[in-house]
Short mmCIF file of C-alpha atoms in Angstrom, two decimals:
data_model
loop_
_atom_site.label_atom_id
_atom_site.label_comp_id
_atom_site.label_asym_id
_atom_site.label_seq_id
_atom_site.Cartn_x
_atom_site.Cartn_y
_atom_site.Cartn_z
CA GLN B 1 -10.58 -15.69 5.54
CA VAL B 2 -9.10 -12.72 3.71
CA GLN B 3 -5.57 -13.13 2.46
CA LEU B 4 -3.26 -10.53 0.95
CA GLU B 5 -0.17 -11.28 -1.08
CA GLU B 6 2.29 -8.62 -2.18
CA SER B 7 4.71 -8.86 -5.07
CA GLY B 8 6.93 -6.61 -7.13
CA GLY B 9 9.59 -5.54 -4.65
CA GLY B 10 13.26 -5.45 -5.56
CA SER B 11 16.39 -3.35 -5.77
CA VAL B 12 16.70 -0.25 -7.91
CA GLN B 13 18.92 2.78 -8.16
CA ALA B 14 17.76 6.19 -7.10
CA GLY B 15 15.47 7.70 -9.71
CA GLY B 16 14.19 4.31 -10.79
CA SER B 17 10.70 2.84 -10.65
CA LEU B 18 8.95 -0.21 -9.26
CA ARG B 19 5.36 -1.38 -9.24
CA LEU B 20 4.03 -3.31 -6.29
CA SER B 21 0.97 -5.52 -6.49
CA CYS B 22 -1.31 -6.83 -3.76
CA ALA B 23 -3.71 -9.63 -4.57
CA ALA B 24 -6.64 -9.97 -2.18
CA SER B 25 -8.66 -13.15 -1.81
CA GLY B 26 -11.52 -14.20 0.41
CA TYR B 27 -13.50 -10.98 0.19
CA LYS B 28 -17.20 -10.96 -0.41
CA SER B 29 -18.75 -8.35 -2.64
CA GLY B 30 -18.77 -4.76 -1.51
CA ASP B 31 -16.36 -1.91 -1.04
CA TYR B 32 -13.46 -1.71 1.35
CA CYS B 33 -10.46 0.45 2.06
CA MET B 34 -7.00 -0.78 1.14
CA GLY B 35 -3.68 0.79 1.90
CA TRP B 36 0.05 0.53 1.54
CA PHE B 37 2.34 0.92 4.53
CA ARG B 38 6.10 0.72 4.81
CA GLN B 39 8.58 0.06 7.56
CA ALA B 40 12.21 1.06 7.30
CA PRO B 41 14.86 -0.51 9.53
CA GLY B 42 14.62 0.87 13.03
CA LYS B 43 11.51 2.90 12.28
CA GLU B 44 7.81 2.51 12.87
CA ARG B 45 5.45 1.35 10.17
CA GLU B 46 3.96 4.32 8.36
CA GLY B 47 1.09 4.78 5.97
CA VAL B 48 2.00 5.54 2.37
CA ALA B 49 -1.27 5.58 0.44
CA ALA B 50 -4.87 4.40 0.70
CA VAL B 51 -7.91 4.06 -1.56
CA VAL B 52 -11.19 2.16 -1.65
CA ILE B 53 -11.10 -0.89 -3.89
CA SER B 54 -13.81 0.46 -6.20
CA GLY B 55 -11.73 3.57 -6.88
CA GLY B 56 -12.16 7.16 -5.83
CA ARG B 57 -9.96 9.80 -4.36
CA PRO B 58 -6.74 8.30 -3.02
CA ARG B 59 -4.79 9.51 0.00
CA TYR B 60 -1.02 9.93 -0.02
CA ALA B 61 1.60 10.64 2.57
CA ASP B 62 3.37 13.95 1.91
CA SER B 63 6.66 12.11 1.45
CA VAL B 64 5.39 10.27 -1.65
CA LYS B 65 2.98 12.73 -3.23
CA GLY B 66 3.74 13.26 -6.90
CA ARG B 67 5.95 10.17 -7.04
CA PHE B 68 3.70 7.26 -6.03
CA THR B 69 0.35 6.29 -7.47
CA ILE B 70 -2.05 3.87 -5.80
CA SER B 71 -4.57 2.21 -8.07
CA PRO B 72 -7.14 -0.50 -7.41
CA ASP B 73 -8.54 -3.09 -9.80
CA LYS B 74 -11.90 -4.11 -8.37
CA ASP B 75 -12.45 -6.87 -10.94
CA LYS B 76 -9.19 -8.55 -9.97
CA ASN B 77 -9.32 -7.58 -6.26
CA THR B 78 -5.81 -6.29 -6.73
CA LEU B 79 -4.15 -3.13 -5.47
CA TYR B 80 -1.13 -1.56 -7.14
CA LEU B 81 1.47 0.96 -6.05
CA GLN B 82 3.44 2.55 -8.85
CA MET B 83 6.59 4.09 -7.40
CA ASN B 84 8.56 6.53 -9.53
CA SER B 85 11.56 8.74 -8.82
CA LEU B 86 12.56 6.46 -6.00
CA LYS B 87 14.90 7.76 -3.31
CA PRO B 88 17.15 5.91 -0.88
CA GLU B 89 14.82 6.95 1.92
CA ASP B 90 12.06 4.91 0.27
CA THR B 91 13.96 1.76 1.23
CA ALA B 92 11.65 -0.31 3.42
CA VAL B 93 9.46 -3.36 3.64
CA TYR B 94 6.17 -2.47 2.00
CA TYR B 95 2.96 -3.95 3.33
CA CYS B 96 -0.49 -4.15 1.84
CA ALA B 97 -3.41 -3.82 4.25
CA SER B 98 -7.14 -4.18 3.98
CA SER B 99 -9.96 -2.84 6.10
CA PRO B 100 -13.56 -4.07 6.21
CA LEU B 101 -14.68 -0.44 6.27
CA PRO B 102 -16.09 0.89 3.00
CA ARG B 103 -14.28 4.22 3.23
CA CYS B 104 -10.73 5.43 3.68
CA SER B 105 -11.29 8.04 6.34
CA SER B 106 -8.62 10.03 8.15
CA GLY B 107 -8.10 7.00 10.34
CA SER B 108 -6.79 5.06 7.38
CA TRP B 109 -3.26 6.29 8.22
CA SER B 110 -3.22 4.22 11.38
CA ARG B 111 -2.52 0.51 11.66
CA PRO B 112 -5.62 -0.35 13.78
CA TYR B 113 -7.84 0.77 10.87
CA TYR B 114 -6.86 -2.36 9.02
CA THR B 115 -7.73 -5.94 9.82
CA TYR B 116 -5.73 -7.88 7.27
CA TRP B 117 -2.09 -7.57 6.34
CA GLY B 118 0.22 -9.11 3.79
CA GLN B 119 3.66 -10.49 4.57
CA GLY B 120 5.48 -7.57 3.01
CA THR B 121 7.81 -7.10 0.08
CA HIS B 122 11.28 -5.56 0.26
CA VAL B 123 12.19 -2.43 -1.65
CA THR B 124 15.80 -1.27 -1.69
CA VAL B 125 16.85 1.96 -3.35
CA SER B 126 20.55 2.59 -3.72
CA SER B 127 22.17 5.97 -4.29
#
């Protein structure tokens, strides 16, 4: 059974930085797509970034390009999301997700692409 556990959320002022971590356990060897999603109050969950665990070209939502960096550590089965220049509109619960598929295709922006989800970590950005 695959399990995902996020950490690193918190409260920061606008312009600040946070780094989220997602530790994955229960995976066998091989490659798989992992992503970060977020859900703000009253809004639908949206994809933020995605990358295969072995590395490669990441995908980013337009709203976070140039500010967020997704990076995997295959040896540790851990996914990171470095968030810089945070804005109040980045306030949300951030979720880590994992797919059994070995690629992050265009479908990796949609929730059904992923099988496993973490419990989420809160990020609050104040102005």
